[in-house]
Amino acid sequence: MNPGGISFIRRSSANPVLSKKDVPYPAELTFNAGVCKFQGRYVMCFRNDYGCTEAEFASGSGSLQTNIGLAFSDDGIKWEVAPEPVFRYKDGGSTRAYDPRLTVIDGRCYLCFATDGDYGVRGGIAVTDDFENFDVLYLSEPDNRNMVLFPEKINGKFVRLDRPMPLYGKCGLENFDLWLSYSPELRYWGDHARILSAGEIPFCNSKCGPAAPPVKTGAGWLTTFHAVEKLPERSLNSWEPAGWHKAYSAGIMLLDLADPAKVLGIAKEPLLVPETDYENNGFRGGVVFPGGMILEDSGEVKIYYGAADTAECLALADVDDLIAACLK
Ligand code: BMA
């Protein structure tokens, strides 16, 4: 696995900031959360996998189910989980929604999610004003996921990043890329453009895709991405009986404000590489996966990430350092 990571990033001493012990209903793995600031508070929607223990999973006697939980915070560090899960999605072929991402646009909160079933994986977009009622506005065709929305319209259109999964075109290899699309009203999408692929990332030999929704800075849209390195010779610590060989790191890049399909710079070093105990041990060790990024007025950037597909963590950096790393 690629060592290091950007030296100025700081992991919160409160990590993990959310784990199963904080959840007042059945919970086993609480991770890959979306986070935003909404109506004066920090709001988190997190993936909650539940229904079996590590031993049951390993022996094949139990399986995991998934719902999406809700938590609130006044400082972005201490979280209080709402009494019930908040969002489920089911249709003919799909049984669950997972990996939520949150973006506030013009005062409404949009939740992007993945949903899978016998047809494959689809990316969905829902909108809520109260975190109780959600209207599903859009579902992609299979296979696509890791969808995130920009926090404002650009050139009069909504903009999203996502990661289609074209196995046929990639000769069966998981070398997926990061794409950008536009929509007039979040239902019909077009002007698709590939903006990042594994070959451009020094710490990726497999798939890459979006992570947290972008934040706006004077220098451009700052956005994280996930980058996978396959390690066939190494078994990472995990619940998987067959072993786990994919390390997930996070990277960061800067996109042009007026034309976000234009990449202004990609940090050569990874933003975060799994290196702590809570990133290397759990359901899938060797995984860090950002899902939320908040730019504070002070210039501090809070980056929320799933660790080992088991708990939710927080890392901190200064916005100017992140921009400089992208442009170096
Ligand atoms: C992906 C998704 C993510 C997960 C990652 C690493 O395929 O399932 O939710 O974090 O794998 O296990």
Tab-separated table of C-alpha atoms and ligand atoms in Angstrom:
chain	number	residue	atom	x	y	z
A	1	MET	CA	0.000	0.000	0.000
A	2	ASN	CA	1.236	3.480	-0.762
A	3	PRO	CA	2.780	4.945	2.423
A	4	GLY	CA	2.308	8.459	3.673
A	5	GLY	CA	-0.385	10.912	2.751
A	6	ILE	CA	-0.422	14.690	2.907
A	7	SER	CA	1.570	15.586	6.019
A	8	PHE	CA	-0.554	18.545	7.146
A	9	ILE	CA	-3.791	16.583	7.498
A	10	ARG	CA	-4.783	15.987	11.138
A	11	ARG	CA	-6.965	13.149	12.347
A	12	SER	CA	-9.391	14.216	15.062
A	13	SER	CA	-8.456	12.970	18.541
A	14	ALA	CA	-12.188	12.167	18.931
A	15	ASN	CA	-12.033	9.472	16.200
A	16	PRO	CA	-14.110	7.599	15.493
A	17	VAL	CA	-16.668	10.390	15.807
A	18	LEU	CA	-19.523	7.906	15.251
A	19	SER	CA	-19.629	4.166	15.807
A	20	LYS	CA	-22.223	1.492	16.555
A	21	LYS	CA	-22.239	2.234	20.286
A	22	ASP	CA	-23.765	5.671	19.524
A	23	VAL	CA	-26.764	4.215	17.673
A	24	PRO	CA	-29.986	3.478	19.637
A	25	TYR	CA	-31.246	0.734	17.271
A	26	PRO	CA	-29.625	-2.381	15.809
A	27	ALA	CA	-26.241	-1.348	14.392
A	28	GLU	CA	-23.044	-3.159	13.550
A	29	LEU	CA	-21.157	-0.987	11.022
A	30	THR	CA	-21.825	2.783	10.903
A	31	PHE	CA	-19.777	4.490	8.201
A	32	ASN	CA	-19.590	6.233	4.791
A	33	ALA	CA	-21.648	9.209	5.961
A	34	GLY	CA	-22.729	12.340	4.150
A	35	VAL	CA	-22.453	15.542	6.221
A	36	CYS	CA	-23.708	19.096	5.669
A	37	LYS	CA	-24.587	22.245	7.572
A	38	PHE	CA	-28.344	22.744	7.470
A	39	GLN	CA	-30.465	25.299	9.324
A	40	GLY	CA	-27.672	26.135	11.784
A	41	ARG	CA	-26.605	22.595	12.706
A	42	TYR	CA	-24.303	19.925	11.364
A	43	VAL	CA	-26.351	17.053	9.959
A	44	MET	CA	-25.074	13.578	9.157
A	45	CYS	CA	-26.751	10.738	7.257
A	46	PHE	CA	-24.758	7.562	7.771
A	47	ARG	CA	-24.813	4.050	6.398
A	48	ASN	CA	-25.785	1.524	9.062
A	49	ASP	CA	-25.234	-2.174	8.375
A	50	TYR	CA	-26.793	-4.460	10.962
A	51	GLY	CA	-28.209	-7.944	11.477
A	52	CYS	CA	-25.170	-10.110	12.125
A	53	THR	CA	-21.900	-10.225	13.999
A	54	GLU	CA	-18.418	-10.789	12.623
A	55	ALA	CA	-18.509	-14.485	13.646
A	56	GLU	CA	-21.932	-15.023	12.000
A	57	PHE	CA	-20.778	-13.260	8.852
A	58	ALA	CA	-17.547	-15.265	8.664
A	59	SER	CA	-19.348	-18.593	9.126
A	60	GLY	CA	-22.010	-17.685	6.565
A	61	SER	CA	-24.791	-18.059	9.141
A	62	GLY	CA	-25.793	-14.387	9.042
A	63	SER	CA	-26.068	-11.559	6.543
A	64	LEU	CA	-26.036	-7.802	6.825
A	65	GLN	CA	-28.934	-5.475	6.065
A	66	THR	CA	-28.607	-1.740	5.583
A	67	ASN	CA	-30.497	1.382	6.550
A	68	ILE	CA	-29.537	5.063	6.699
A	69	GLY	CA	-29.322	6.774	10.084
A	70	LEU	CA	-29.479	10.467	10.967
A	71	ALA	CA	-27.373	12.402	13.479
A	72	PHE	CA	-27.082	16.045	14.535
A	73	SER	CA	-24.206	18.002	16.028
A	74	ASP	CA	-23.520	21.539	17.255
A	75	ASP	CA	-19.749	21.361	16.734
A	76	GLY	CA	-19.268	18.716	14.014
A	77	ILE	CA	-17.493	16.439	16.495
A	78	LYS	CA	-20.023	15.199	19.087
A	79	TRP	CA	-23.031	13.604	17.387
A	80	GLU	CA	-26.479	12.707	18.650
A	81	VAL	CA	-28.248	10.001	16.661
A	82	ALA	CA	-31.995	10.337	15.961
A	83	PRO	CA	-34.103	7.493	17.480
A	84	GLU	CA	-34.977	5.802	14.171
A	85	PRO	CA	-33.283	5.231	10.801
A	86	VAL	CA	-34.335	7.921	8.382
A	87	PHE	CA	-34.252	6.696	4.807
A	88	ARG	CA	-34.815	3.367	3.074
A	89	TYR	CA	-35.274	2.734	-0.595
A	90	LYS	CA	-36.976	-0.310	-2.078
A	91	ASP	CA	-38.308	-0.967	-5.540
A	92	GLY	CA	-38.881	-4.087	-7.634
A	93	GLY	CA	-35.232	-5.060	-7.813
A	94	SER	CA	-33.633	-3.180	-4.955
A	95	THR	CA	-33.649	-3.828	-1.239
A	96	ARG	CA	-31.525	-1.076	0.219
A	97	ALA	CA	-30.018	2.375	-0.096
A	98	TYR	CA	-26.483	3.058	1.118
A	99	ASP	CA	-23.499	5.431	1.077
A	100	PRO	CA	-25.519	8.681	1.466
A	101	ARG	CA	-24.049	12.035	0.422
A	102	LEU	CA	-25.599	15.394	1.367
A	103	THR	CA	-25.539	18.690	-0.529
A	104	VAL	CA	-27.495	21.842	0.311
A	105	ILE	CA	-28.574	23.787	-2.780
A	106	ASP	CA	-30.684	26.942	-2.447
A	107	GLY	CA	-31.782	25.973	1.083
A	108	ARG	CA	-32.969	22.427	0.263
A	109	CYS	CA	-31.017	19.320	1.218
A	110	TYR	CA	-30.311	16.711	-1.461
A	111	LEU	CA	-29.363	13.155	-0.564
A	112	CYS	CA	-27.511	11.076	-3.138
A	113	PHE	CA	-27.441	7.345	-2.509
A	114	ALA	CA	-26.562	4.030	-4.093
A	115	THR	CA	-29.115	1.251	-4.342
A	116	ASP	CA	-28.515	-2.272	-5.528
A	117	GLY	CA	-30.537	-5.294	-6.554
A	118	ASP	CA	-30.739	-7.997	-9.179
A	119	TYR	CA	-30.208	-5.400	-11.914
A	120	GLY	CA	-26.911	-4.069	-10.527
A	121	VAL	CA	-26.227	-0.723	-8.815
A	122	ARG	CA	-28.045	2.566	-9.406
A	123	GLY	CA	-27.333	6.080	-8.189
A	124	GLY	CA	-30.294	7.972	-6.751
A	125	ILE	CA	-31.062	11.573	-5.795
A	126	ALA	CA	-33.694	12.502	-3.195
A	127	VAL	CA	-34.605	15.868	-1.684
A	128	THR	CA	-35.742	16.715	1.838
A	129	ASP	CA	-36.559	19.830	3.844
A	130	ASP	CA	-36.939	18.128	7.233
A	131	PHE	CA	-35.054	14.765	7.157
A	132	GLU	CA	-38.403	12.994	7.638
A	133	ASN	CA	-39.917	13.208	4.175
A	134	PHE	CA	-37.749	12.449	1.165
A	135	ASP	CA	-38.824	12.735	-2.485
A	136	VAL	CA	-36.815	10.536	-4.810
A	137	LEU	CA	-36.208	12.697	-7.903
A	138	TYR	CA	-33.920	10.511	-9.959
A	139	LEU	CA	-32.459	7.029	-10.366
A	140	SER	CA	-29.719	6.267	-12.862
A	141	GLU	CA	-29.534	3.224	-15.059
A	142	PRO	CA	-27.170	0.500	-13.802
A	143	ASP	CA	-24.311	0.465	-13.135
A	144	ASN	CA	-23.380	3.676	-11.414
A	145	ARG	CA	-22.657	4.932	-7.903
A	146	ASN	CA	-20.785	7.413	-5.703
A	147	MET	CA	-22.947	10.220	-7.049
A	148	VAL	CA	-22.407	13.680	-5.497
A	149	LEU	CA	-23.907	17.092	-6.297
A	150	PHE	CA	-22.174	20.465	-6.470
A	151	PRO	CA	-23.634	22.956	-3.938
A	152	GLU	CA	-24.839	25.416	-6.561
A	153	LYS	CA	-25.870	25.525	-10.200
A	154	ILE	CA	-23.097	26.273	-12.678
A	155	ASN	CA	-24.012	28.045	-15.919
A	156	GLY	CA	-27.672	27.636	-14.905
A	157	LYS	CA	-27.484	23.845	-14.471
A	158	PHE	CA	-27.139	21.329	-11.641
A	159	VAL	CA	-23.863	19.427	-11.763
A	160	ARG	CA	-22.959	15.991	-10.454
A	161	LEU	CA	-19.928	13.712	-10.236
A	162	ASP	CA	-20.276	9.937	-10.335
A	163	ARG	CA	-18.554	6.694	-11.203
A	164	PRO	CA	-20.099	4.501	-13.905
A	165	MET	CA	-18.936	0.865	-13.783
A	166	PRO	CA	-18.358	-0.236	-17.402
A	167	LEU	CA	-16.923	-3.748	-16.942
A	168	TYR	CA	-17.441	-4.698	-20.602
A	169	GLY	CA	-15.571	-1.668	-21.947
A	170	LYS	CA	-12.791	-2.196	-19.415
A	171	CYS	CA	-12.309	-5.876	-20.394
A	172	GLY	CA	-13.632	-7.085	-17.040
A	173	LEU	CA	-11.203	-4.952	-15.007
A	174	GLU	CA	-12.473	-2.631	-12.272
A	175	ASN	CA	-10.620	0.368	-13.753
A	176	PHE	CA	-13.519	2.780	-13.368
A	177	ASP	CA	-13.270	6.541	-13.871
A	178	LEU	CA	-14.787	9.690	-12.407
A	179	TRP	CA	-17.373	11.473	-14.592
A	180	LEU	CA	-19.237	14.800	-14.539
A	181	SER	CA	-22.741	15.565	-15.903
A	182	TYR	CA	-25.172	18.490	-16.086
A	183	SER	CA	-28.938	18.696	-15.614
A	184	PRO	CA	-31.503	21.515	-15.888
A	185	GLU	CA	-33.684	20.062	-13.046
A	186	LEU	CA	-31.899	16.993	-11.550
A	187	ARG	CA	-33.992	14.469	-13.554
A	188	TYR	CA	-32.503	14.534	-17.041
A	189	TRP	CA	-28.723	14.418	-17.255
A	190	GLY	CA	-26.373	15.079	-20.162
A	191	ASP	CA	-23.081	16.624	-21.318
A	192	HIS	CA	-21.279	13.683	-19.685
A	193	ALA	CA	-17.505	14.026	-19.466
A	194	ARG	CA	-14.812	11.842	-17.949
A	195	ILE	CA	-12.628	14.046	-15.794
A	196	LEU	CA	-10.331	11.681	-13.847
A	197	SER	CA	-8.963	8.180	-14.395
A	198	ALA	CA	-6.624	5.870	-12.485
A	199	GLY	CA	-3.636	6.534	-14.762
A	200	GLU	CA	-3.547	10.163	-13.582
A	201	ILE	CA	-3.327	9.187	-9.889
A	202	PRO	CA	0.073	7.991	-8.587
A	203	PHE	CA	-1.549	5.970	-5.774
A	204	CYS	CA	-4.244	4.138	-7.766
A	205	ASN	CA	-3.971	0.963	-9.854
A	206	SER	CA	-7.699	0.229	-10.155
A	207	LYS	CA	-10.870	2.320	-9.854
A	208	CYS	CA	-11.314	5.934	-8.815
A	209	GLY	CA	-14.460	7.966	-8.235
A	210	PRO	CA	-16.063	10.780	-6.265
A	211	ALA	CA	-15.967	10.915	-2.471
A	212	ALA	CA	-17.465	13.971	-0.670
A	213	PRO	CA	-19.447	16.648	-2.559
A	214	PRO	CA	-17.193	19.523	-3.747
A	215	VAL	CA	-16.782	22.788	-1.816
A	216	LYS	CA	-16.363	26.196	-3.450
A	217	THR	CA	-13.141	28.176	-2.914
A	218	GLY	CA	-11.790	31.292	-4.625
A	219	ALA	CA	-9.321	29.075	-6.524
A	220	GLY	CA	-11.808	26.476	-7.764
A	221	TRP	CA	-14.031	23.615	-6.662
A	222	LEU	CA	-12.102	21.584	-4.124
A	223	THR	CA	-13.105	17.949	-4.186
A	224	THR	CA	-12.005	14.630	-2.729
A	225	PHE	CA	-11.985	11.349	-4.628
A	226	HIS	CA	-11.523	7.701	-3.716
A	227	ALA	CA	-8.643	5.752	-5.253
A	228	VAL	CA	-8.275	1.988	-5.076
A	229	GLU	CA	-5.052	0.048	-5.089
A	230	LYS	CA	-5.371	-3.702	-5.633
A	231	LEU	CA	-2.949	-5.728	-3.530
A	232	PRO	CA	-3.324	-9.315	-4.731
A	233	GLU	CA	-0.307	-10.445	-2.722
A	234	ARG	CA	-1.556	-8.996	0.581
A	235	SER	CA	-4.621	-9.926	2.609
A	236	LEU	CA	-5.889	-6.914	4.513
A	237	ASN	CA	-7.523	-7.507	7.877
A	238	SER	CA	-11.283	-7.987	7.294
A	239	TRP	CA	-14.458	-9.975	7.949
A	240	GLU	CA	-14.379	-11.358	4.404
A	241	PRO	CA	-13.812	-15.137	4.487
A	242	ALA	CA	-12.238	-14.936	1.029
A	243	GLY	CA	-9.788	-12.221	2.141
A	244	TRP	CA	-9.753	-8.524	1.233
A	245	HIS	CA	-7.179	-7.129	-1.181
A	246	LYS	CA	-8.318	-3.614	-2.078
A	247	ALA	CA	-6.873	-0.598	-0.260
A	248	TYR	CA	-8.952	2.592	-0.501
A	249	SER	CA	-7.109	5.918	-0.165
A	250	ALA	CA	-8.473	9.425	-0.632
A	251	GLY	CA	-7.140	12.063	-2.991
A	252	ILE	CA	-7.952	15.732	-3.576
A	253	MET	CA	-8.202	17.870	-6.696
A	254	LEU	CA	-9.257	21.332	-7.814
A	255	LEU	CA	-11.779	21.934	-10.633
A	256	ASP	CA	-12.368	25.120	-12.609
A	257	LEU	CA	-15.165	27.252	-11.148
A	258	ALA	CA	-16.888	28.038	-14.456
A	259	ASP	CA	-16.063	24.761	-16.228
A	260	PRO	CA	-15.785	22.042	-13.542
A	261	ALA	CA	-14.980	19.360	-16.152
A	262	LYS	CA	-11.588	21.104	-16.333
A	263	VAL	CA	-9.181	19.755	-13.697
A	264	LEU	CA	-6.853	22.542	-12.502
A	265	GLY	CA	-4.664	20.256	-10.397
A	266	ILE	CA	-4.506	16.938	-8.572
A	267	ALA	CA	-2.461	16.532	-5.383
A	268	LYS	CA	0.324	14.051	-6.166
A	269	GLU	CA	0.290	12.655	-2.639
A	270	PRO	CA	-2.841	11.011	-1.267
A	271	LEU	CA	-4.917	13.079	1.122
A	272	LEU	CA	-5.513	10.141	3.473
A	273	VAL	CA	-4.027	6.661	3.454
A	274	PRO	CA	-5.304	3.992	5.864
A	275	GLU	CA	-2.766	3.842	8.650
A	276	THR	CA	-4.451	3.871	12.066
A	277	ASP	CA	-5.892	0.897	13.887
A	278	TYR	CA	-9.452	2.078	13.191
A	279	GLU	CA	-8.673	2.353	9.455
A	280	ASN	CA	-6.922	-1.007	9.195
A	281	ASN	CA	-9.175	-3.241	11.305
A	282	GLY	CA	-12.867	-3.846	10.815
A	283	PHE	CA	-15.276	-5.111	8.194
A	284	ARG	CA	-12.811	-4.194	5.456
A	285	GLY	CA	-9.451	-3.026	6.747
A	286	GLY	CA	-7.334	-0.666	4.658
A	287	VAL	CA	-10.292	1.518	3.666
A	288	VAL	CA	-10.753	5.271	4.082
A	289	PHE	CA	-13.686	6.761	2.174
A	290	PRO	CA	-14.616	10.470	2.549
A	291	GLY	CA	-18.301	11.324	2.168
A	292	GLY	CA	-18.544	14.803	3.698
A	293	MET	CA	-16.434	17.952	3.468
A	294	ILE	CA	-17.251	21.245	5.190
A	295	LEU	CA	-15.361	24.488	4.647
A	296	GLU	CA	-15.624	26.617	7.792
A	297	ASP	CA	-15.427	30.445	7.712
A	298	SER	CA	-12.051	30.155	9.503
A	299	GLY	CA	-10.587	28.266	6.533
A	300	GLU	CA	-10.606	24.958	8.386
A	301	VAL	CA	-11.842	22.046	6.295
A	302	LYS	CA	-13.566	19.162	8.035
A	303	ILE	CA	-13.348	15.908	6.082
A	304	TYR	CA	-15.617	13.097	7.281
A	305	TYR	CA	-14.707	9.602	6.175
A	306	GLY	CA	-15.690	5.995	6.658
A	307	ALA	CA	-12.878	3.949	8.238
A	308	ALA	CA	-12.537	0.210	7.530
A	309	ASP	CA	-16.253	0.180	6.519
A	310	THR	CA	-16.877	0.122	10.281
A	311	ALA	CA	-16.974	3.616	11.841
A	312	GLU	CA	-17.096	7.295	10.877
A	313	CYS	CA	-14.036	9.515	11.377
A	314	LEU	CA	-12.969	13.128	10.945
A	315	ALA	CA	-9.783	14.668	9.532
A	316	LEU	CA	-8.913	18.385	9.479
A	317	ALA	CA	-6.856	20.588	7.170
A	318	ASP	CA	-6.485	24.215	6.164
A	319	VAL	CA	-8.151	25.142	2.872
A	320	ASP	CA	-5.100	27.042	1.590
A	321	ASP	CA	-2.842	24.028	2.231
A	322	LEU	CA	-5.257	21.793	0.312
A	323	ILE	CA	-5.395	24.200	-2.649
A	324	ALA	CA	-1.593	24.533	-2.667
A	325	ALA	CA	-1.209	20.719	-2.653
A	326	CYS	CA	-3.484	20.482	-5.711
A	327	LEU	CA	-1.599	23.162	-7.622
A	328	LYS	CA	1.956	22.074	-6.687
B	1	BMA	C1	-17.358	-0.184	-2.284
B	1	BMA	C2	-18.634	0.205	-1.558
B	1	BMA	C3	-18.310	1.139	-0.424
B	1	BMA	C4	-17.202	0.597	0.450
B	1	BMA	C5	-16.018	0.199	-0.406
B	1	BMA	C6	-14.907	-0.445	0.375
B	1	BMA	O1	-17.569	-1.136	-3.268
B	1	BMA	O2	-19.264	-0.943	-1.039
B	1	BMA	O3	-19.465	1.323	0.349
B	1	BMA	O4	-16.785	1.546	1.390
B	1	BMA	O5	-16.433	-0.715	-1.395
B	1	BMA	O6	-15.335	-1.629	0.947
